[in-house]
XYZ file of C-alpha atoms in Angstrom:
715
model
C -45.409 31.957 -49.743
C -45.227 35.752 -50.007
C -45.200 38.545 -47.496
C -48.248 40.599 -46.580
C -48.723 43.988 -48.176
C -48.393 47.047 -45.993
C -51.128 49.342 -47.266
C -51.263 53.100 -46.868
C -53.879 54.849 -48.964
C -53.523 58.524 -49.805
C -54.625 60.776 -52.642
C -52.349 61.367 -55.638
C -50.050 58.586 -54.519
C -46.639 58.205 -56.088
C -44.801 54.861 -55.954
C -41.212 54.740 -54.746
C -38.339 54.859 -57.252
C -38.017 51.583 -59.122
C -41.225 50.230 -57.641
C -42.981 49.692 -60.959
C -40.171 47.393 -62.140
C -39.938 45.530 -58.865
C -41.991 42.453 -59.791
C -40.182 39.216 -59.047
C -40.983 35.942 -57.361
C -44.317 35.046 -55.852
C -47.138 37.501 -55.373
C -47.810 38.858 -51.929
C -50.471 37.524 -49.630
C -53.832 39.214 -49.627
C -53.368 40.049 -45.986
C -53.195 43.846 -45.621
C -51.756 45.741 -42.698
C -53.278 49.219 -42.644
C -51.471 52.294 -41.387
C -54.504 54.527 -41.728
C -55.633 54.092 -38.135
C -52.182 54.170 -36.605
C -51.714 56.569 -33.684
C -49.257 59.314 -34.564
C -46.791 60.833 -32.154
C -46.760 64.384 -33.495
C -49.293 67.101 -34.199
C -50.797 67.053 -37.655
C -51.578 70.703 -38.112
C -49.093 73.216 -39.407
C -50.197 75.502 -36.644
C -52.795 75.284 -33.933
C -54.290 78.613 -34.964
C -57.793 77.879 -36.199
C -56.644 74.359 -37.207
C -60.173 72.985 -37.183
C -61.623 75.741 -39.309
C -62.176 75.415 -43.032
C -61.596 79.160 -43.412
C -58.292 80.944 -43.382
C -57.811 84.666 -43.274
C -54.850 87.046 -43.491
C -55.237 87.566 -39.742
C -54.498 83.877 -39.170
C -51.319 84.153 -41.234
C -50.288 87.266 -39.335
C -50.605 85.308 -36.101
C -48.911 82.208 -37.486
C -45.848 84.104 -38.719
C -45.883 86.561 -35.752
C -45.875 89.485 -38.160
C -47.542 91.879 -35.712
C -44.898 91.035 -33.108
C -41.668 91.500 -35.043
C -43.025 93.625 -37.904
C -44.972 96.368 -36.169
C -45.304 99.171 -37.018
C -43.748 98.698 -40.480
C -45.157 95.430 -41.829
C -48.660 93.995 -41.960
C -50.903 91.749 -44.082
C -53.615 93.264 -46.297
C -57.000 91.816 -47.224
C -55.531 90.307 -50.408
C -53.135 88.216 -48.366
C -50.039 90.206 -49.337
C -47.412 91.730 -47.072
C -47.694 95.500 -46.971
C -45.089 98.027 -45.920
C -46.153 100.916 -43.714
C -43.414 103.407 -44.659
C -44.161 105.983 -41.960
C -44.618 103.508 -39.151
C -47.615 104.056 -36.916
C -48.324 107.348 -38.722
C -48.920 105.611 -42.054
C -52.380 106.186 -43.513
C -54.210 103.292 -45.159
C -53.744 104.655 -48.681
C -50.005 105.017 -48.078
C -49.401 101.318 -47.458
C -47.246 99.651 -50.110
C -48.118 96.184 -51.389
C -44.795 94.351 -51.483
C -45.942 91.904 -54.166
C -46.746 94.806 -56.497
C -43.241 96.174 -55.985
C -41.708 92.794 -56.803
C -43.885 92.448 -59.902
C -42.927 95.926 -61.109
C -39.252 95.186 -60.574
C -39.181 91.694 -62.075
C -41.740 91.828 -64.896
C -40.226 92.140 -68.393
C -39.787 95.610 -69.809
C -42.178 94.676 -72.605
C -45.078 94.689 -70.115
C -43.973 97.750 -68.156
C -41.658 96.120 -65.642
C -37.978 96.772 -64.988
C -36.824 93.309 -66.037
C -34.660 92.766 -62.940
C -33.651 89.244 -62.070
C -34.255 87.751 -58.653
C -33.215 87.692 -55.853
C -34.090 91.264 -55.029
C -33.381 93.686 -52.201
C -36.149 96.241 -51.757
C -35.156 99.360 -49.844
C -37.637 101.757 -48.258
C -35.958 105.083 -47.433
C -39.199 106.258 -45.790
C -38.781 103.499 -43.204
C -35.156 104.527 -42.717
C -36.267 108.116 -42.129
C -38.930 107.012 -39.660
C -36.445 104.885 -37.699
C -34.004 107.781 -37.410
C -36.745 110.227 -36.417
C -38.154 107.761 -33.885
C -34.745 107.348 -32.240
C -34.264 111.100 -32.114
C -37.760 111.622 -30.739
C -37.242 109.014 -28.018
C -34.153 110.806 -26.707
C -35.694 114.269 -27.004
C -38.689 113.080 -25.002
C -36.518 111.483 -22.314
C -34.350 114.608 -22.051
C -37.364 116.891 -21.705
C -39.185 114.625 -19.259
C -36.192 114.183 -16.956
C -34.920 117.752 -17.160
C -31.596 116.736 -18.663
C -29.511 119.825 -19.465
C -27.902 118.840 -22.740
C -28.897 117.130 -25.992
C -28.763 113.901 -27.935
C -26.646 113.787 -31.092
C -26.346 110.379 -32.736
C -24.102 108.902 -35.385
C -24.636 106.022 -37.788
C -21.869 103.363 -37.896
C -21.386 102.866 -41.620
C -20.099 99.295 -41.114
C -23.719 98.175 -40.711
C -24.470 98.960 -44.332
C -22.043 101.008 -46.387
C -24.299 101.244 -49.440
C -23.978 104.710 -50.895
C -27.698 105.431 -51.027
C -28.252 104.215 -47.470
C -25.501 106.424 -46.042
C -26.503 109.440 -48.115
C -30.122 109.090 -47.010
C -29.125 108.911 -43.363
C -27.049 112.068 -43.703
C -29.937 113.833 -45.467
C -32.607 112.689 -42.993
C -30.334 113.424 -40.043
C -29.325 116.951 -41.016
C -32.003 118.636 -38.834
C -30.742 116.625 -35.840
C -26.977 117.107 -36.362
C -26.849 113.367 -37.043
C -23.362 112.189 -38.022
C -21.376 109.129 -39.063
C -18.957 106.696 -37.464
C -16.088 105.063 -39.366
C -13.922 102.113 -38.359
C -11.453 101.933 -41.251
C -9.761 104.173 -43.805
C -12.219 103.437 -46.625
C -15.125 104.053 -44.271
C -13.564 107.336 -43.183
C -13.229 108.465 -46.812
C -16.844 107.470 -47.402
C -18.038 109.344 -44.321
C -16.107 112.485 -45.175
C -17.569 112.567 -48.670
C -21.148 112.030 -47.513
C -20.918 114.571 -44.687
C -20.040 117.290 -47.177
C -23.810 117.643 -47.511
C -24.562 117.109 -43.833
C -24.950 119.363 -40.831
C -21.646 121.135 -40.001
C -22.101 120.164 -36.345
C -22.613 116.484 -37.159
C -20.021 114.315 -35.461
C -17.531 112.256 -37.462
C -16.403 109.576 -35.026
C -13.179 107.776 -35.985
C -13.069 104.366 -34.314
C -11.046 101.242 -34.999
C -7.340 100.465 -34.898
C -5.293 103.226 -36.497
C -2.011 103.713 -38.267
C -0.313 106.975 -39.235
C -2.261 107.247 -42.494
C -5.617 106.790 -40.742
C -4.756 109.442 -38.172
C -3.456 111.829 -40.836
C -6.673 111.410 -42.789
C -8.769 112.082 -39.692
C -6.742 115.210 -38.903
C -7.165 116.441 -42.475
C -10.891 115.961 -42.027
C -10.597 118.264 -39.030
C -8.825 120.757 -41.257
C -11.700 120.473 -43.737
C -13.970 121.700 -40.928
C -15.604 118.343 -40.204
C -16.517 117.845 -36.554
C -14.033 114.983 -36.319
C -13.219 113.037 -33.148
C -10.325 110.558 -33.080
C -11.221 107.837 -30.574
C -8.166 106.102 -29.138
C -8.521 102.298 -29.096
C -4.933 101.575 -27.993
C -2.542 103.444 -25.773
C 0.075 103.644 -28.549
C -2.249 105.703 -30.742
C -1.995 108.782 -28.532
C 1.656 109.356 -29.444
C 0.819 109.151 -33.163
C -1.993 111.662 -32.728
C 0.251 114.062 -30.821
C 3.116 113.850 -33.324
C 1.063 114.018 -36.533
C -1.225 116.797 -35.289
C 1.827 118.951 -34.583
C 3.244 118.262 -38.051
C -0.047 119.144 -39.703
C -0.681 122.083 -37.357
C -4.118 120.717 -36.468
C -5.582 120.875 -32.994
C -7.364 117.490 -32.706
C -10.453 116.505 -30.792
C -9.705 113.236 -29.022
C -11.864 110.568 -27.490
C -11.074 107.506 -25.404
C -12.670 104.112 -25.674
C -13.001 102.731 -22.169
C -12.867 99.018 -21.469
C -15.681 98.692 -18.956
C -16.066 95.964 -16.386
C -19.745 95.664 -17.225
C -20.112 92.594 -19.441
C -22.857 91.546 -21.825
C -23.109 87.760 -21.465
C -24.780 87.053 -24.832
C -23.090 86.208 -28.130
C -22.771 89.863 -29.108
C -21.071 90.727 -25.834
C -17.910 88.735 -26.508
C -15.890 91.947 -26.961
C -17.121 93.473 -23.701
C -15.726 93.225 -20.186
C -12.187 93.578 -18.874
C -10.834 91.001 -21.338
C -12.619 92.474 -24.318
C -10.905 93.116 -27.640
C -11.255 96.902 -27.674
C -10.638 99.812 -25.374
C -8.400 101.155 -22.632
C -8.234 99.983 -19.032
C -8.137 102.489 -16.198
C -4.336 102.267 -16.137
C -4.176 102.950 -19.868
C -6.553 105.889 -19.512
C -4.449 107.497 -16.791
C -1.278 107.154 -18.888
C -3.019 108.701 -21.909
C -4.201 111.594 -19.739
C -0.612 112.124 -18.571
C 0.753 112.053 -22.148
C -1.834 114.618 -23.252
C -1.142 116.782 -20.205
C 2.592 116.689 -20.832
C 1.983 117.718 -24.456
C -0.308 120.566 -23.410
C -3.202 118.820 -25.181
C -5.396 117.649 -22.305
C -8.065 120.097 -23.427
C -8.263 118.097 -26.682
C -9.690 115.153 -24.757
C -13.445 115.772 -25.054
C -15.238 112.445 -25.593
C -15.594 109.148 -23.766
C -16.711 106.138 -25.760
C -17.642 102.599 -24.739
C -19.496 99.655 -26.219
C -20.750 96.656 -24.272
C -21.984 94.728 -27.303
C -24.799 94.600 -29.830
C -28.303 93.459 -28.960
C -28.211 94.602 -25.327
C -31.093 92.500 -23.957
C -32.340 94.641 -21.062
C -32.295 98.177 -19.695
C -30.842 96.840 -16.436
C -27.630 95.808 -18.209
C -27.690 99.036 -20.213
C -27.970 101.238 -17.135
C -25.186 99.303 -15.407
C -22.795 99.969 -18.285
C -23.821 103.602 -18.811
C -23.478 104.354 -15.088
C -19.957 102.901 -15.042
C -18.999 104.972 -18.084
C -20.498 108.110 -16.552
C -18.269 107.618 -13.528
C -15.187 107.489 -15.790
C -16.457 110.545 -17.681
C -16.803 112.468 -14.407
C -13.318 111.457 -13.281
C -11.801 112.629 -16.570
C -13.506 115.975 -16.021
C -11.993 116.130 -12.553
C -8.530 115.394 -13.994
C -8.769 118.461 -16.241
C -9.996 117.084 -19.570
C -12.432 119.323 -21.435
C -15.105 116.608 -21.563
C -18.209 117.334 -23.659
C -19.581 114.084 -25.123
C -20.351 110.613 -23.822
C -20.651 108.101 -26.662
C -22.563 105.029 -25.474
C -21.735 103.069 -28.628
C -24.151 100.635 -30.206
C -26.260 97.975 -28.597
C -29.796 99.209 -29.224
C -31.366 95.891 -30.143
C -33.893 94.525 -32.622
C -36.718 92.156 -31.730
C -36.124 89.616 -34.495
C -38.649 87.056 -33.269
C -41.221 89.337 -31.643
C -40.888 87.658 -28.250
C -39.994 90.845 -26.307
C -37.579 88.688 -24.335
C -34.517 89.829 -22.423
C -33.036 86.328 -22.380
C -32.245 85.876 -26.056
C -29.862 87.253 -28.680
C -32.890 87.405 -30.988
C -34.918 89.844 -28.929
C -34.892 92.734 -26.481
C -37.215 93.528 -23.605
C -37.507 97.288 -24.114
C -38.801 99.900 -26.544
C -36.940 102.839 -28.082
C -38.466 105.113 -25.452
C -37.413 102.856 -22.591
C -33.903 102.599 -23.996
C -33.495 106.368 -24.254
C -34.993 106.948 -20.818
C -32.594 104.450 -19.215
C -29.554 106.086 -20.835
C -30.528 109.636 -19.898
C -31.373 108.678 -16.327
C -28.127 106.755 -15.751
C -25.922 109.624 -16.975
C -27.901 112.299 -15.180
C -27.799 110.537 -11.811
C -24.007 110.127 -11.882
C -23.258 113.616 -13.205
C -25.570 115.296 -10.683
C -23.928 113.375 -7.877
C -20.480 114.464 -9.086
C -21.598 118.035 -9.911
C -20.507 117.542 -13.532
C -22.170 119.349 -16.398
C -24.479 117.078 -18.374
C -22.680 115.873 -21.529
C -23.991 115.596 -25.060
C -25.249 112.037 -25.448
C -24.104 110.237 -28.584
C -25.060 106.727 -29.649
C -23.835 104.594 -32.541
C -27.059 102.767 -33.270
C -26.748 100.988 -36.604
C -28.786 97.817 -36.418
C -31.771 99.689 -34.966
C -31.702 102.291 -37.744
C -31.220 100.234 -40.915
C -32.569 96.741 -40.172
C -36.223 97.427 -40.957
C -35.782 99.405 -44.156
C -34.548 96.536 -46.331
C -36.386 93.375 -47.421
C -34.744 90.494 -49.270
C -37.118 88.809 -51.742
C -36.381 85.427 -53.302
C -38.261 82.685 -55.107
C -38.996 79.121 -54.082
C -38.096 77.258 -57.276
C -39.112 73.678 -56.456
C -39.850 71.352 -53.580
C -39.074 67.780 -52.672
C -40.617 65.477 -50.090
C -38.382 63.884 -47.515
C -40.731 60.915 -47.605
C -42.729 59.697 -50.637
C -46.488 59.181 -50.633
C -47.471 55.654 -51.643
C -50.561 53.466 -51.818
C -48.784 50.268 -50.897
C -45.430 48.530 -50.882
C -44.997 44.885 -51.913
C -41.823 43.146 -50.741
C -41.424 39.724 -52.387
C -39.529 37.730 -49.816
C -37.572 35.795 -52.423
C -34.826 38.459 -52.460
C -34.576 38.979 -48.690
C -32.401 37.219 -46.164
C -33.934 35.192 -43.356
C -33.110 37.938 -40.840
C -34.679 40.599 -43.068
C -37.847 38.530 -43.502
C -38.000 38.071 -39.744
C -37.750 41.854 -39.263
C -40.557 42.329 -41.761
C -42.902 39.940 -39.945
C -42.058 41.466 -36.557
C -42.766 44.935 -37.965
C -46.106 43.703 -39.343
C -47.075 42.252 -35.966
C -46.183 45.579 -34.303
C -48.435 47.385 -36.766
C -51.348 45.143 -35.835
C -50.693 45.785 -32.113
C -50.375 49.568 -32.701
C -46.939 49.393 -31.115
C -45.227 52.434 -32.627
C -41.844 52.061 -30.993
C -41.429 48.380 -31.911
C -42.622 48.997 -35.463
C -40.025 51.734 -35.971
C -37.311 49.535 -34.474
C -37.931 46.643 -36.855
C -38.432 48.956 -39.841
C -35.008 50.485 -39.190
C -33.437 47.068 -38.677
C -34.981 45.790 -41.918
C -33.585 48.764 -43.800
C -30.084 48.327 -42.377
C -30.012 44.610 -43.212
C -31.097 45.326 -46.784
C -28.492 48.055 -47.148
C -25.867 45.541 -46.092
C -27.236 42.998 -48.597
C -27.007 45.634 -51.326
C -23.397 46.425 -50.408
C -22.604 42.690 -50.599
C -24.236 42.449 -54.031
C -27.046 40.068 -53.092
C -29.874 42.633 -53.366
C -30.785 44.648 -56.453
C -31.290 48.393 -56.563
C -35.022 47.978 -57.268
C -35.449 45.935 -54.103
C -33.395 48.401 -52.069
C -35.484 51.307 -53.391
C -38.663 49.529 -52.334
C -37.273 48.924 -48.837
C -36.265 52.593 -48.606
C -39.773 53.548 -49.663
C -41.291 51.253 -47.035
C -39.091 52.730 -44.308
C -40.023 56.278 -45.329
C -43.677 55.300 -45.355
C -43.534 53.824 -41.851
C -41.631 56.832 -40.527
C -43.967 59.288 -42.210
C -47.083 57.570 -40.904
C -45.965 56.952 -37.346
C -43.564 59.736 -36.503
C -44.666 62.658 -38.610
C -47.977 62.858 -40.373
C -46.855 65.869 -42.378
C -43.332 65.368 -43.711
C -40.932 68.261 -43.854
C -40.206 69.255 -47.436
C -37.127 70.962 -48.779
C -37.809 74.062 -50.873
C -35.043 75.008 -53.286
C -34.744 78.799 -53.178
C -33.089 81.065 -55.749
C -30.592 82.456 -53.284
C -27.133 82.114 -51.786
C -27.310 82.106 -48.006
C -23.583 82.793 -47.803
C -23.973 85.927 -49.924
C -27.286 87.352 -48.710
C -27.802 85.943 -45.186
C -24.234 85.307 -43.993
C -25.083 85.825 -40.312
C -27.353 82.769 -40.391
C -24.511 80.582 -41.580
C -21.762 82.153 -39.473
C -23.330 82.905 -36.090
C -26.784 81.332 -36.259
C -28.599 84.671 -36.461
C -32.258 84.028 -37.273
C -34.363 86.440 -39.312
C -38.123 86.432 -39.938
C -38.883 84.681 -43.245
C -42.439 84.864 -44.553
C -44.260 84.369 -47.869
C -45.059 87.859 -49.159
C -48.327 86.703 -50.757
C -50.987 83.945 -50.528
C -51.411 84.785 -46.858
C -55.172 84.522 -47.286
C -54.580 80.792 -47.788
C -53.657 78.273 -45.141
C -50.099 76.938 -45.542
C -50.149 73.160 -45.925
C -46.466 72.282 -45.926
C -43.720 72.183 -43.336
C -40.508 73.227 -45.047
C -36.846 73.966 -44.750
C -35.022 76.065 -47.334
C -32.062 74.949 -49.426
C -30.072 77.452 -51.473
C -28.281 77.122 -54.817
C -24.773 76.640 -53.440
C -22.928 73.333 -53.511
C -22.509 73.342 -49.754
C -24.280 71.360 -47.051
C -24.450 74.523 -44.933
C -26.457 76.260 -47.629
C -29.801 75.686 -45.964
C -32.102 77.386 -43.489
C -33.542 74.948 -40.980
C -34.042 77.225 -37.990
C -36.731 79.860 -37.810
C -38.099 82.381 -35.319
C -39.943 80.911 -32.375
C -37.419 78.075 -32.104
C -39.077 76.259 -35.009
C -37.168 73.709 -37.110
C -39.392 74.256 -40.144
C -41.429 76.981 -41.799
C -45.120 76.680 -42.779
C -45.388 77.293 -46.521
C -47.894 76.855 -49.312
C -47.703 74.236 -52.013
C -46.058 75.725 -55.103
C -48.565 76.821 -57.711
C -48.214 77.606 -61.388
C -46.795 81.103 -60.814
C -43.865 82.384 -58.786
C -43.860 81.819 -55.037
C -42.031 84.651 -53.292
C -40.555 84.614 -49.805
C -39.249 87.634 -47.924
C -36.517 87.850 -45.320
C -37.108 90.826 -43.055
C -35.018 92.904 -40.609
C -31.844 92.118 -42.545
C -30.807 95.646 -43.467
C -27.792 95.602 -41.138
C -24.536 93.747 -41.852
C -25.837 91.166 -44.354
C -24.815 93.095 -47.457
C -21.491 94.138 -45.960
C -20.569 90.606 -44.876
C -21.746 88.696 -47.949
C -19.088 87.068 -50.111
C -19.076 85.306 -53.468
C -19.405 81.660 -52.427
C -19.881 79.576 -55.597
C -19.512 82.942 -57.368
C -23.060 84.007 -56.584
C -23.060 87.790 -56.396
C -25.290 90.193 -54.534
C -29.002 90.556 -55.433
C -30.621 93.178 -57.601
C -31.711 96.298 -55.701
C -34.618 98.702 -55.977
C -35.354 101.786 -53.896
C -39.035 102.459 -53.248
C -40.620 105.660 -51.955
C -44.185 106.117 -50.797
C -46.186 108.010 -53.403
C -49.691 109.411 -53.657
C -49.998 107.933 -57.143
C -52.272 105.030 -58.123
C -49.934 102.338 -56.782
C -48.868 104.230 -53.619
C -45.193 103.797 -54.471
C -42.524 104.928 -56.912
C -39.304 103.074 -57.706
C -36.682 105.795 -57.666
C -33.583 103.676 -58.190
C -32.993 100.220 -59.670
C -29.793 98.273 -60.127
C -29.341 94.780 -61.484
C -27.172 92.433 -59.480
C -23.604 91.736 -60.630
C -23.209 89.589 -63.730
C -21.176 86.410 -64.034
C -18.401 88.560 -65.501
C -18.515 90.901 -62.506
C -18.097 88.156 -59.915
C -15.399 86.463 -61.979
C -13.392 89.705 -61.932
C -13.607 89.705 -58.126
C -11.541 86.490 -58.164
C -8.986 87.954 -60.618
C -10.357 86.282 -63.753
C -10.602 88.341 -66.937
C -13.936 87.629 -68.663
C -12.905 89.040 -72.039
C -9.855 86.787 -72.207
C -11.938 83.839 -70.985
C -14.434 84.453 -73.783
C -11.726 84.621 -76.431
C -10.367 81.251 -75.257
C -13.811 79.696 -75.419
C -14.566 81.211 -78.821
C -11.427 79.730 -80.321
C -12.233 76.396 -78.693
C -15.766 76.406 -80.160
C -14.504 77.240 -83.644
C -11.805 74.583 -83.415
C -14.124 71.713 -82.505
C -17.473 72.857 -83.958
C -16.415 74.695 -87.079
C -16.259 78.418 -87.786
C -19.968 78.947 -88.441
C -21.432 76.826 -85.663
C -18.649 77.779 -83.252
C -19.316 81.478 -83.733
C -23.025 81.067 -82.995
C -22.293 78.997 -79.911
C -19.753 81.572 -78.765
C -22.459 84.221 -78.969
C -24.485 82.225 -76.424
C -21.434 81.954 -74.166
C -20.945 85.728 -74.382
C -24.513 86.255 -73.227
C -23.917 84.032 -70.195
C -21.041 86.249 -69.092
C -23.446 89.178 -68.978
C -26.261 87.453 -67.058
C -26.585 87.143 -63.296
C -25.408 83.860 -61.730
C -28.826 83.091 -60.240
C -31.530 80.953 -61.831
C -33.899 82.632 -64.254
C -37.198 80.705 -64.260
C -38.614 82.684 -67.180
C -35.410 82.531 -69.214
C -35.817 82.591 -72.983
C -32.678 80.525 -73.281
C -33.928 77.066 -74.211
C -31.983 74.799 -76.514
C -34.805 74.142 -78.942
C -33.348 74.755 -82.399
C -30.827 72.462 -84.059
C -29.016 72.845 -87.346
C -27.986 70.104 -89.742
C -24.671 69.630 -88.006
C -26.398 68.725 -84.770
C -25.420 71.822 -82.776
C -27.906 73.506 -80.492
C -28.626 77.224 -80.397
C -30.005 79.309 -77.562
C -33.400 79.949 -79.132
C -35.162 80.407 -82.429
C -34.162 84.074 -82.743
C -30.480 83.174 -82.489
C -30.929 80.320 -84.933
C -32.587 82.366 -87.646
C -30.299 85.336 -87.063
C -27.332 83.051 -87.658
C -28.870 81.675 -90.845
C -29.650 85.100 -92.296
C -26.543 87.076 -91.533
C -23.825 84.453 -91.461
C -22.511 82.814 -88.330
C -19.029 84.190 -88.792
C -20.066 87.824 -88.280
C -18.583 89.422 -85.183
C -21.924 90.327 -83.669
C -22.659 86.636 -83.084
C -19.736 86.041 -80.803
C -18.296 89.367 -79.773
C -18.073 89.789 -76.013
C -19.629 92.962 -74.631
C -18.628 94.197 -71.225
C -19.246 97.273 -69.118
């Protein structure tokens, strides 16, 4: 006597692996246990927004992905369902909006059809957005200063550690020239970079030298002073003051010195781990007093002109901000009283980004203030303390990096394929002949629970049945076909009862470790959204899995505290996703895990031409040869070894042709190329495959032993 069939009818059903060959023993009973009316324990809609409507509009997608919350005023959805970039923020006119899909198409389409032929993934930079962010920050401080009657000015610097890309730094210097906007460096290479870029900047722009310093660093900073840069050496450790005094005398340079104060105000979030009395950086009050004495004894106390502090990135509220700024202003006033020629208070970084659009002050992903509120809080806190102490209002400097560069860069990558975590099936037949008595008992108990609509009991016996069958398989008494059918049944029960819409895994053409390292390392979450098809309702819950051979290479946390991302079913063409607000730190921190290099890059300016944009700079991502060199391999030597190997085992002619294909691989990017022309479709009489027909015929016509078929070309 057989077991009853558990039926579950869906469209386009696919049987479980091995199911078609699983036909042994007696046939199953005609009795059918239906799952179709089973009560589910989770919501069935991807999102509650307009879930009962048969219509879907771009506005619904904007709400679903919270684009207006985290993206305003730079990102929106147009009537075609594509993400648009508003390069001038709230001042952008409708005809100036840039369709992001059109940019991606222009960058990635083959050159034969007018594209640039760049391989994905792709970073798209918008210098206009960068300019607007810098101007908005400047405007916020100017407004606060004028409104509150503050008697000095704001003069910011950009910390190059956020994104050291040449074009980013050069643009900031160019856009900041009218505002005396400067740069901050935290290492010797960054200092060299900053000095070079500021050659074209405003002569009054500050060059702030932070970070731990040795004699070479200090000498370089003093030479910058000699080159007429407005350089300030900020002391991070007490020992540095003696180096500054000694080297400045040897070089005959009168330095400008700053102190980094270790405040008692502490930021309790993740980014505040270096703040407070036990923080990594800065001088305590005792250290500060000893530095003041050393400078006084060396007749250099007038060189002390700046006070710096930093209470951590992503400061969540203006209350915490004002607390820290007020404490620093007190120290600034005391240094003035002690005889230092104080002129600047550098409030460091901390101006936050609202990554999830929640406007919350209780999360590392958000902040509860605007640019204007931030500037107003800073100006007010300094002014109140200085007025009380009868101290001249200082120049206000900030080192806002994340707030300046985050919005201007968008990472675009493709979803290559998708898999279900649970298969869709019409029905599962389990011939009892292969099952143990205990397993058959679990099956009948599960069937009874189905009839009673007892979800919890059904899941219990389904799990127990699966575990018993796994044990049978390990003991060798159950075949792989039977085990596959049991796995399919368990997935079916779980899918039907627990989650009507299974979460799928989308394979994306990306390395998370290279392009989104903060997600892997500190759990930083960025907005990820399809850049097109937003006029269609997403039908799939998904997580993202990258190309790396690492279990951490996945994204399974999204803004809003969600464990999955609503996506569309893949179509015939490319399906592009965008990661937004990632312009800070991600490129600087990315490595070469699995030897995946950085993405291709294009720079896009708003234009009054027919497409509203112009690509002014394009650079392909590093090739396989490039990333191999990073790890001390020599691609040319590697190729020669492989060429000799091919000729040894495949013959001179065939080996040379095959070596030519290997040479091409050295020059290509490590990422997947979905439209690659490299398909092993041609075969010669010896049975060796060639890359494509062009290679095959070229080899036949010119002779496979010619150098051009295997020579390795490198930049």
